[in-house]
CSV table of C-alpha atoms in Angstrom, one decimal:
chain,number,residue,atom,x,y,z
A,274,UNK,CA,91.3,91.0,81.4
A,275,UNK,CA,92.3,90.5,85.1
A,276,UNK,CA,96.0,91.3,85.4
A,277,UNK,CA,98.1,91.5,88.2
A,278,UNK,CA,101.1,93.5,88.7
A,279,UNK,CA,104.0,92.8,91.1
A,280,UNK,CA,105.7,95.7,91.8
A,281,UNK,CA,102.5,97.9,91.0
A,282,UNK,CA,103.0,100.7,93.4
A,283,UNK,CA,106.3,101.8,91.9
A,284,UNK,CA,106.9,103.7,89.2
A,285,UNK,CA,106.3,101.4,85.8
A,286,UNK,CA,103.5,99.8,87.5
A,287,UNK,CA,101.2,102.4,88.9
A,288,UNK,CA,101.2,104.2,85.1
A,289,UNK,CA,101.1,100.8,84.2
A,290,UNK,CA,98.0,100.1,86.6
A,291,UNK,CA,96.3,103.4,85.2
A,292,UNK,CA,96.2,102.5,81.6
A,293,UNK,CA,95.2,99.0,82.3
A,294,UNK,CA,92.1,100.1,84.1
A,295,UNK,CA,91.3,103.4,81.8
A,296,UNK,CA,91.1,100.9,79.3
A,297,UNK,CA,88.7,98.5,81.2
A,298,UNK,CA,91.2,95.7,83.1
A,299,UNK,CA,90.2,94.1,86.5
A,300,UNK,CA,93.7,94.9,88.0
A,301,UNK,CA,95.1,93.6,91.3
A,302,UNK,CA,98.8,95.3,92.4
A,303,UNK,CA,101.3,93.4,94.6
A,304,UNK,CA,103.6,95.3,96.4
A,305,UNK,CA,105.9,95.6,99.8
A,306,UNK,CA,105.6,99.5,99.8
A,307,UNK,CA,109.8,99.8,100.4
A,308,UNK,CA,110.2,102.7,102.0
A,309,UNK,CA,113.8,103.4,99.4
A,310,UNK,CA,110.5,104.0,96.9
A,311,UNK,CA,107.7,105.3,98.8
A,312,UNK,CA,109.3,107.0,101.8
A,313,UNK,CA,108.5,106.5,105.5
A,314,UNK,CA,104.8,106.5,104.9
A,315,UNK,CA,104.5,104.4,102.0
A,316,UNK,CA,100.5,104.2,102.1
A,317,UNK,CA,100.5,108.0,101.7
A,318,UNK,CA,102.9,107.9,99.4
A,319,UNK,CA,102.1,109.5,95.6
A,320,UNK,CA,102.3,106.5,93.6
A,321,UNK,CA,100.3,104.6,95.9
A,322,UNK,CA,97.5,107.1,96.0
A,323,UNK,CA,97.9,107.9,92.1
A,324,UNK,CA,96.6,104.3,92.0
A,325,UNK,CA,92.8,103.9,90.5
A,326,UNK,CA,90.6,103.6,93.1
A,327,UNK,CA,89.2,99.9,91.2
A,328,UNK,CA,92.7,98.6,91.6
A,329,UNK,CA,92.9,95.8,94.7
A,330,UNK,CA,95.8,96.4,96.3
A,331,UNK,CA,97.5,93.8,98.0
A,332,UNK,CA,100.7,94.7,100.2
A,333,UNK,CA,102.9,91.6,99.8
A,334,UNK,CA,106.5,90.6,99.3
A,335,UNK,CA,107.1,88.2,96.0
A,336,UNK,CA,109.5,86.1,98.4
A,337,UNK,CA,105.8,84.9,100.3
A,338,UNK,CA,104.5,82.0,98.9
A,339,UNK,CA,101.9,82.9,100.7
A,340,UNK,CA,101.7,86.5,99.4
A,341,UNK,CA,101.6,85.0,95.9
A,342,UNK,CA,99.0,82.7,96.7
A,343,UNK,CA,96.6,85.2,97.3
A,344,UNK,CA,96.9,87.5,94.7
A,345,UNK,CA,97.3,84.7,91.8
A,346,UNK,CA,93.8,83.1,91.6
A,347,UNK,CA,91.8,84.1,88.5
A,348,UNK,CA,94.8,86.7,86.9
A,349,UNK,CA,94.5,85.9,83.2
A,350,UNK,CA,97.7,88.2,82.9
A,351,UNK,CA,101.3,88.6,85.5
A,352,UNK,CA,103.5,91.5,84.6
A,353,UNK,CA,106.7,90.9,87.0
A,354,UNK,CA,107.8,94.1,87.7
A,355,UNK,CA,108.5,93.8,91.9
A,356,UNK,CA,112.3,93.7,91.9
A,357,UNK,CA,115.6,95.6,93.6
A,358,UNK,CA,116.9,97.7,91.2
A,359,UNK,CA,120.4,99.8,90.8
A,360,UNK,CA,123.7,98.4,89.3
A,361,UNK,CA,125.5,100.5,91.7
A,362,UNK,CA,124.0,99.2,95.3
A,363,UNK,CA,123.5,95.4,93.8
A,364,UNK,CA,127.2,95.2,94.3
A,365,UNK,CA,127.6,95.6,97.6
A,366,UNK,CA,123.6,93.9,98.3
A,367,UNK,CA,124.2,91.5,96.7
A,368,UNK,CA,122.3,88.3,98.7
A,369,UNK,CA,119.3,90.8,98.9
A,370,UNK,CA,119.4,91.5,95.3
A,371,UNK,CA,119.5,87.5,94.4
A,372,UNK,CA,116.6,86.7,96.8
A,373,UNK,CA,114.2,89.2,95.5
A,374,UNK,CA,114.7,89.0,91.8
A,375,UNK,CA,115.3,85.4,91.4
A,376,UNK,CA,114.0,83.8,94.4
A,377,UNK,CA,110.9,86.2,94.1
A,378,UNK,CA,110.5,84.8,90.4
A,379,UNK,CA,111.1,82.0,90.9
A,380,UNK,CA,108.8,81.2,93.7
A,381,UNK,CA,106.3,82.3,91.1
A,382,UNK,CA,106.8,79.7,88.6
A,383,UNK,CA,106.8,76.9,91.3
A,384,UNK,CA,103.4,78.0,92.3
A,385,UNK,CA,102.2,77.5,88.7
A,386,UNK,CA,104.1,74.9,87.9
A,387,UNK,CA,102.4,72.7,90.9
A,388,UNK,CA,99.2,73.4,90.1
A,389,UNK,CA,96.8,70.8,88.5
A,390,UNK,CA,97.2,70.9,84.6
A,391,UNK,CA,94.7,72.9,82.7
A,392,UNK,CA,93.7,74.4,85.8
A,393,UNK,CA,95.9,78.1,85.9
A,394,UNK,CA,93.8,81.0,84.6
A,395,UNK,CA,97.0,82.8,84.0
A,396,UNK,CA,97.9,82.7,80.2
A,397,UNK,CA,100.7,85.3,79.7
A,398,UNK,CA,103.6,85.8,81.9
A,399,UNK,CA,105.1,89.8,80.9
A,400,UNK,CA,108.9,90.4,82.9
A,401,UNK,CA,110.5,93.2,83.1
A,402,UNK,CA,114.0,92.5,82.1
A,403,UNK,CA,117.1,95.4,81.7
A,404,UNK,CA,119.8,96.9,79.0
A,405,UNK,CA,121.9,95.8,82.3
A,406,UNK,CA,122.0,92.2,80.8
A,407,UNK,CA,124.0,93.4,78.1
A,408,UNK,CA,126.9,95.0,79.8
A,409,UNK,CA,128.8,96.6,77.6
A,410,UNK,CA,126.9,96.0,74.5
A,411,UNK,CA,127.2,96.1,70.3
A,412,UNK,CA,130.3,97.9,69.1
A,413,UNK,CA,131.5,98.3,65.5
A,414,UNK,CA,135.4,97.4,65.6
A,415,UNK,CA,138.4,97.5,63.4
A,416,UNK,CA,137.0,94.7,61.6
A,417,UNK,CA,133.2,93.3,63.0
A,418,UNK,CA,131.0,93.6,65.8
A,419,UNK,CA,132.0,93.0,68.7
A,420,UNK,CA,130.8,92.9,72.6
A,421,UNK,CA,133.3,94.7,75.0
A,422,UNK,CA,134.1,93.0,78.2
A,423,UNK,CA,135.1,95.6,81.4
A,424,UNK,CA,136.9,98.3,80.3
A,425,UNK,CA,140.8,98.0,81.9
A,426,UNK,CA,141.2,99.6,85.1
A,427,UNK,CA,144.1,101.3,83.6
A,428,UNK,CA,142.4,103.0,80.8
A,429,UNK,CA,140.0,104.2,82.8
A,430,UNK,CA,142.0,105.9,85.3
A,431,UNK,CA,144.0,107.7,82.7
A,432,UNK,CA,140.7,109.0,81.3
A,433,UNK,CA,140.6,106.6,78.7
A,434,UNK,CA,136.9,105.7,78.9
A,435,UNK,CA,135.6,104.7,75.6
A,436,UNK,CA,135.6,100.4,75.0
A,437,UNK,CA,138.5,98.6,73.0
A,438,UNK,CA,138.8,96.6,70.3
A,439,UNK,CA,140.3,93.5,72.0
A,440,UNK,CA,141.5,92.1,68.9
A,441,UNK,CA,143.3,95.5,67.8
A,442,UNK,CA,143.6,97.7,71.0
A,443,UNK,CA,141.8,100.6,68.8
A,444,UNK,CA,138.7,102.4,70.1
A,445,UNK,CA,135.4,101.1,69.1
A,446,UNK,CA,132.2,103.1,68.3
A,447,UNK,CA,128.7,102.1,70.0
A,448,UNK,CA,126.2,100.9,67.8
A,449,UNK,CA,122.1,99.6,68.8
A,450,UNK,CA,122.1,96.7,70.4
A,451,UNK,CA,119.7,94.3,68.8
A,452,UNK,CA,118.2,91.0,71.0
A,453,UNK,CA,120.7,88.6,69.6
A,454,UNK,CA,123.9,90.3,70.9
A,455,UNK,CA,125.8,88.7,73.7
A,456,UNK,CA,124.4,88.5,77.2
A,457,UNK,CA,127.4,89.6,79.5
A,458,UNK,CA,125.9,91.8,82.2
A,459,UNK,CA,128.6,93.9,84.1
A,460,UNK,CA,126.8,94.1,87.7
A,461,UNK,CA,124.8,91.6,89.7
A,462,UNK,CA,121.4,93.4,89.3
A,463,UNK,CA,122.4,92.6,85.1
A,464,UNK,CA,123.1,89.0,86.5
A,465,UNK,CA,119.6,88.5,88.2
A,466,UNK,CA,118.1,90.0,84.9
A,467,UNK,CA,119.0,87.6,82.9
A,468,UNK,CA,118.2,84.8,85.4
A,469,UNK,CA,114.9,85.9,85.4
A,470,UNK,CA,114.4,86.3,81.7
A,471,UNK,CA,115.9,82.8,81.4
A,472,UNK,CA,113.7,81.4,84.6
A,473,UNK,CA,110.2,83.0,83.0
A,474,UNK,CA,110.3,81.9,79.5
A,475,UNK,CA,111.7,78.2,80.1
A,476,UNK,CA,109.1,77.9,82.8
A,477,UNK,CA,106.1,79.3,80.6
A,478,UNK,CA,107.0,77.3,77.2
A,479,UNK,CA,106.9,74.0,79.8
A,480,UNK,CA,103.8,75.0,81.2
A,481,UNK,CA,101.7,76.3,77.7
A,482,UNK,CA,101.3,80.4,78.9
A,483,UNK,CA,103.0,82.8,76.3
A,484,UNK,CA,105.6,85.2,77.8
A,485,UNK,CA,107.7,87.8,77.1
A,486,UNK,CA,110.5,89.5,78.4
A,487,UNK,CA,110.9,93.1,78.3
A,488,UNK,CA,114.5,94.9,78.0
A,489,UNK,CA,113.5,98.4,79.1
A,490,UNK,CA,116.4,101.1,78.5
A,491,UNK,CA,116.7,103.6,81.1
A,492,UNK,CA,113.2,104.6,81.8
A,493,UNK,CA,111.9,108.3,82.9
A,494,UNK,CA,109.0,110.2,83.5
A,495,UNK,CA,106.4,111.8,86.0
A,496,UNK,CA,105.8,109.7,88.9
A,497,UNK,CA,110.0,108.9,88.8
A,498,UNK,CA,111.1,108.7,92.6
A,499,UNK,CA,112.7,111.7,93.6
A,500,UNK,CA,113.6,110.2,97.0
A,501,UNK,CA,115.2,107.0,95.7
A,502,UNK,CA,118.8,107.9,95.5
A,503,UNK,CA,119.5,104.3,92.8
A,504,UNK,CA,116.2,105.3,90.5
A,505,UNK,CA,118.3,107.4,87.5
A,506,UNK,CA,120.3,110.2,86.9
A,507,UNK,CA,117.3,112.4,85.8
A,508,UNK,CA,116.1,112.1,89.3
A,509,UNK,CA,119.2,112.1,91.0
A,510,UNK,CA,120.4,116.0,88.8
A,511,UNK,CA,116.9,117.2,89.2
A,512,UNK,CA,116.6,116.6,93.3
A,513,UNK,CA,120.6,118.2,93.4
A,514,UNK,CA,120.0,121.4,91.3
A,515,UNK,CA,116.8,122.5,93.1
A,516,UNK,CA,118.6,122.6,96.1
A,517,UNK,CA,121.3,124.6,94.7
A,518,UNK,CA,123.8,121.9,94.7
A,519,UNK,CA,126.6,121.1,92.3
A,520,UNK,CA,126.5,118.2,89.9
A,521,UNK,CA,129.5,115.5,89.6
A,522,UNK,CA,129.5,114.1,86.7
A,523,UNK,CA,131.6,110.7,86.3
A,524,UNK,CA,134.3,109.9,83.6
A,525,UNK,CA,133.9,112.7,80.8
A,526,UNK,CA,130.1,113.5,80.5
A,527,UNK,CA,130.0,111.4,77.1
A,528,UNK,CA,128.7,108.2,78.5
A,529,UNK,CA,125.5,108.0,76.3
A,530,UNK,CA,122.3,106.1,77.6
A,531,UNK,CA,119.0,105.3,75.9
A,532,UNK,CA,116.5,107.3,77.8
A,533,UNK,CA,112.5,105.9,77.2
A,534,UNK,CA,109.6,107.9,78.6
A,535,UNK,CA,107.0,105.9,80.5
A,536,UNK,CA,104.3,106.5,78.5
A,537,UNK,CA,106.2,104.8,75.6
A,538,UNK,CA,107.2,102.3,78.2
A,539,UNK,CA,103.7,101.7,79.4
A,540,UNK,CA,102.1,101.4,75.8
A,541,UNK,CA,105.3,98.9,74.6
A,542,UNK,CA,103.8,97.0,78.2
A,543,UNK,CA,100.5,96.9,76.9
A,544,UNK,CA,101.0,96.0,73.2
A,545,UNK,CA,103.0,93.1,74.6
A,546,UNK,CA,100.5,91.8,76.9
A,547,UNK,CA,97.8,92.3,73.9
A,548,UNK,CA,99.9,90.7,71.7
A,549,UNK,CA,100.1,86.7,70.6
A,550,UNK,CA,103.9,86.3,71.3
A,551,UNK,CA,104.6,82.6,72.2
A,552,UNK,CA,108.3,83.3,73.7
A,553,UNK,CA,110.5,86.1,73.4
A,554,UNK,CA,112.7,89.1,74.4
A,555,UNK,CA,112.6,93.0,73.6
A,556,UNK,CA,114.3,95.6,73.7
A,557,UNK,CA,112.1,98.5,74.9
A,558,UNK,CA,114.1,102.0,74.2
A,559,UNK,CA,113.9,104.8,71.2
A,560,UNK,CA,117.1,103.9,69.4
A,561,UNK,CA,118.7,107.4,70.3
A,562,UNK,CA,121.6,107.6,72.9
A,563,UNK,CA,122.0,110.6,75.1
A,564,UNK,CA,124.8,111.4,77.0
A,565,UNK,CA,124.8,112.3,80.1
A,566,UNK,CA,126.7,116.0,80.3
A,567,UNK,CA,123.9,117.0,77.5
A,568,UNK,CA,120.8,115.5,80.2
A,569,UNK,CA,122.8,117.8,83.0
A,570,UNK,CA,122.9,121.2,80.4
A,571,UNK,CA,119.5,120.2,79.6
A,572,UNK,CA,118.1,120.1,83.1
A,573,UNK,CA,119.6,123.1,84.7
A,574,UNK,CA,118.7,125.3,81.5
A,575,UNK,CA,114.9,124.2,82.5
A,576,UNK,CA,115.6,124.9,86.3
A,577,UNK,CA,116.7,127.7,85.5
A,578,UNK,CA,119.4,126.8,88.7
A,579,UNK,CA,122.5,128.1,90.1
A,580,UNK,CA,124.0,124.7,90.4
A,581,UNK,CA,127.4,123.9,89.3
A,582,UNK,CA,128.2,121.4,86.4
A,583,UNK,CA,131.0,119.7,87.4
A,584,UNK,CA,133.3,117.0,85.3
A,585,UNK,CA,135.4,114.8,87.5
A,586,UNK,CA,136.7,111.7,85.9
A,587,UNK,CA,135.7,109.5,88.9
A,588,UNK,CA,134.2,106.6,87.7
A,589,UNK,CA,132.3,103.2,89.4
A,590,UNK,CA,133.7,100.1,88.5
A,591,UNK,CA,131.1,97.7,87.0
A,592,UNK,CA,129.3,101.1,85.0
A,593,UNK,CA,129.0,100.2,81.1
A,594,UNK,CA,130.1,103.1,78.7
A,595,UNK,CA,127.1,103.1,75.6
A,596,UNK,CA,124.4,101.9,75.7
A,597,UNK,CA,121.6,102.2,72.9
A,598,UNK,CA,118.5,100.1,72.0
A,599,UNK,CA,117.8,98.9,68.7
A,600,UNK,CA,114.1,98.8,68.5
A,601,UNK,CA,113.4,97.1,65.5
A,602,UNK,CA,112.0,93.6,66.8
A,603,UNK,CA,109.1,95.1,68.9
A,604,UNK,CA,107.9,97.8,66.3
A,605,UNK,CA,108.0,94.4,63.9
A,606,UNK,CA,106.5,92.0,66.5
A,607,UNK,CA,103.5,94.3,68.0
A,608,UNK,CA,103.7,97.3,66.0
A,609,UNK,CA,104.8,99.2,68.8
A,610,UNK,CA,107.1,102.7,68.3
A,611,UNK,CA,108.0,105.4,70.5
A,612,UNK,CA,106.5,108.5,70.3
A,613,UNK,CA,108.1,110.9,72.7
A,614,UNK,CA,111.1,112.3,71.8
A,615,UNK,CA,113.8,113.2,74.6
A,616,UNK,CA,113.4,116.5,74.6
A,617,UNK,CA,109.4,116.7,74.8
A,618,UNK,CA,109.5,114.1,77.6
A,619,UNK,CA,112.7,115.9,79.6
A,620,UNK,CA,110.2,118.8,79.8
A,621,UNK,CA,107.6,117.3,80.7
A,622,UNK,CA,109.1,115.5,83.7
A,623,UNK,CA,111.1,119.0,84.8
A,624,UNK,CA,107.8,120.6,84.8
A,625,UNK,CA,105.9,117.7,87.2
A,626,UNK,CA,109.3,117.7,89.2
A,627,UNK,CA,108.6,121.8,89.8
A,628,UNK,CA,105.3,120.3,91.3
A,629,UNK,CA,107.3,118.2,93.8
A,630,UNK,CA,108.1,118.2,97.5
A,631,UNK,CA,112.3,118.6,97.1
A,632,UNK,CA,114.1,116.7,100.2
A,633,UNK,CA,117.0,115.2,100.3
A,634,UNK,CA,117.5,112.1,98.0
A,635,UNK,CA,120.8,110.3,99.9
A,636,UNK,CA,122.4,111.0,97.1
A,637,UNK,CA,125.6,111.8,98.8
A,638,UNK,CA,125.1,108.6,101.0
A,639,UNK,CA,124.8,106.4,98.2
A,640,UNK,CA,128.3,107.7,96.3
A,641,UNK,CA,130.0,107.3,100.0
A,642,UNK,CA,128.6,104.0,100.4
A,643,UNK,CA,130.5,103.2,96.8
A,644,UNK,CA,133.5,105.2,97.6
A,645,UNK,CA,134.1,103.2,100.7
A,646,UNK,CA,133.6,99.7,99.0
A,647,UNK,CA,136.2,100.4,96.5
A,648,UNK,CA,133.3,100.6,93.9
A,649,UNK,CA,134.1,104.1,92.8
A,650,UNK,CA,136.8,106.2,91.6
């Protein structure tokens, strides 16, 4: 197939890229080469050069109608992946964030929409959506599910961190969140999400391509930008400890997040775009939370680094406590199901991060930029 893949420089994509043509694809990337992913020498950055040498690589911006003009002709396949991601920085970027991932999107869809009926090659649209549309999502309470809203400002800053039953005040407990719990995203990168989830499939079920929408959970892996200071919190512990530096860790280290490793993310990618789904949304995790204080443990015990652990209760307003996937609907859909557990693939990253160039990430930029915007705590 000829498949195109916005974004296809970064992270997702260029693994993403790699499988595609290993497995005999014609694949064209389009990407802007930001320099918050590939540095101040983007073209000699290691994702870009980890790309096949077969792939056409077009450096473009998705808000170009001309940019998407000439790497659309003759792609059978789009995977969306070109967008601004971090909930933390969307909230204070907001106009950029909005312009990139819906504008970008959207710009997308007019292109096909305009063109002559029966005359686009391009018969699957694959977007990469987020857990971020969720917000806060499935909880068991006192009586039913619910879907927390914001935690209370007060709770949180007298360390009271877990979600509420609204209906009873209790504490609820997390459960997976399956596709048909409520949409409430938390930050505006979750708002621009679910815009483009929304944008993609009502556009393709007008215009005849099938499309799906991919949820992926907090994705990790070899290739992960250690530079990028909004990429994760693998990336952002790994860069700190093997400098020596301390690790502050927000609220109470039990925050729990759904970590996927790209290989599983690339091969849910690829069973998607092989698959004859007319119109829908997946979640693309393991169905196992992990909370953060364990990754930190985890990571300096592989470092083997003098780093301190550290638990501060600060906290960013807009962050979502739980967050875990339930898988069920792709497994059932494509026959798609992780394969790397979290502790085979948190080793295998720490070893290709021991391979890596350690600079400074801005880390301690980014939390400043936060702290001085109210954002955290």
């Amino acid at each position: 197939m000829k498949v195109l893949i916005t974004g296809g420089a970064g992270f997702i994509g260029s693994a993403l890229a790699i499988a595609l043509t290993e497995r005999g694809d014609e694949v064209t990337v389009l990407d802007n080469m930001s320099p918050q992913i590939h540095g101040l020498d983007p073209e000699n950055s290691s994702l870009v050069k980890r790309l096949p040498k077969s792939v056409r690589l077009l450096k473009g911006d998705v808000r170009s109608r001309e940019d998407w003009e000439r790497a659309l002709p003759g792609q059978e396949v789009v995977v969306h992946l070109a967008a601004e991601t971090g909930t933390g920085q969307s909230m204070y970027e907001i106009d950029r964030y909005v312009d990139v991932n819906i504008r970008g999107t959207s710009l997308m869809l007019d292109i096909l929409a305009k063109q002559e009926p029966g005359s686009s090659s391009v018969r699957r649209l694959v977007v990469a959506s987020s857990r971020a549309i969720y917000g806060e999502g499935k909880y068991k309470g006192s009586n039913d599910y619910i879907y927390p809203e914001a935690r209370s400002l007060d709770d949180l800053e007298n360390g009271i961190f877990e979600c509420r039953d609204p209906s009873t005040g209790e504490l609820a407990t997390p459960v997976p969140t399956d596709e048909n719990s409520k949409i409430h995203p938390s930050s505006i990168y979750g708002i621009t999400k679910q815009v483009q989830e929304q944008l993609v499939l009502t556009a393709a079920a007008s215009l005849g391509i099938g499309a799906a929408a991919l949820r992926y959970q907090n994705v990790y892996g070899p290739g992960q930008s250690l530079k990028n200071p909004y990429t994760g919190i693998l990336s952002i512990f790994s860069t700190l400890l093997l400098q020596g530096k301390d690790i502050n860790i927000f609220e109470d280290g039990k925050e729990s997040r759904d970590f996927v490793y790209i290989d599983d993310v690339v091969a849910a990618t690829i069973a998607t775009i092989d698959s004859n789904i007319a119109s829908a949304s997946y979640n693309v995790g393991t169905g196992e939370a992990t909370d953060v204080l364990t990754v930190a443990h985890a990571l300096k015990e592989n470092y083997q680094s003098g780093g301190e652990i550290k638990v501060s209760g600060n906290f960013r307003i807009g962050d979502i406590r739980h967050n875990i996937a339930d898988q069920s609907k792709l497994t059932q859909d494509t026959g798609f199901t992780p394969k790397i557990s979290f502790a085979e693939g948190l080793k295998a990253f720490s070893d290709w991060v021991r391979t890596q160039e350690i600079s400074d990430s801005g880390y301690e930029k980014s939390v400043n930029e936060l702290r001085s915007k109210g954002l955290l705590k």
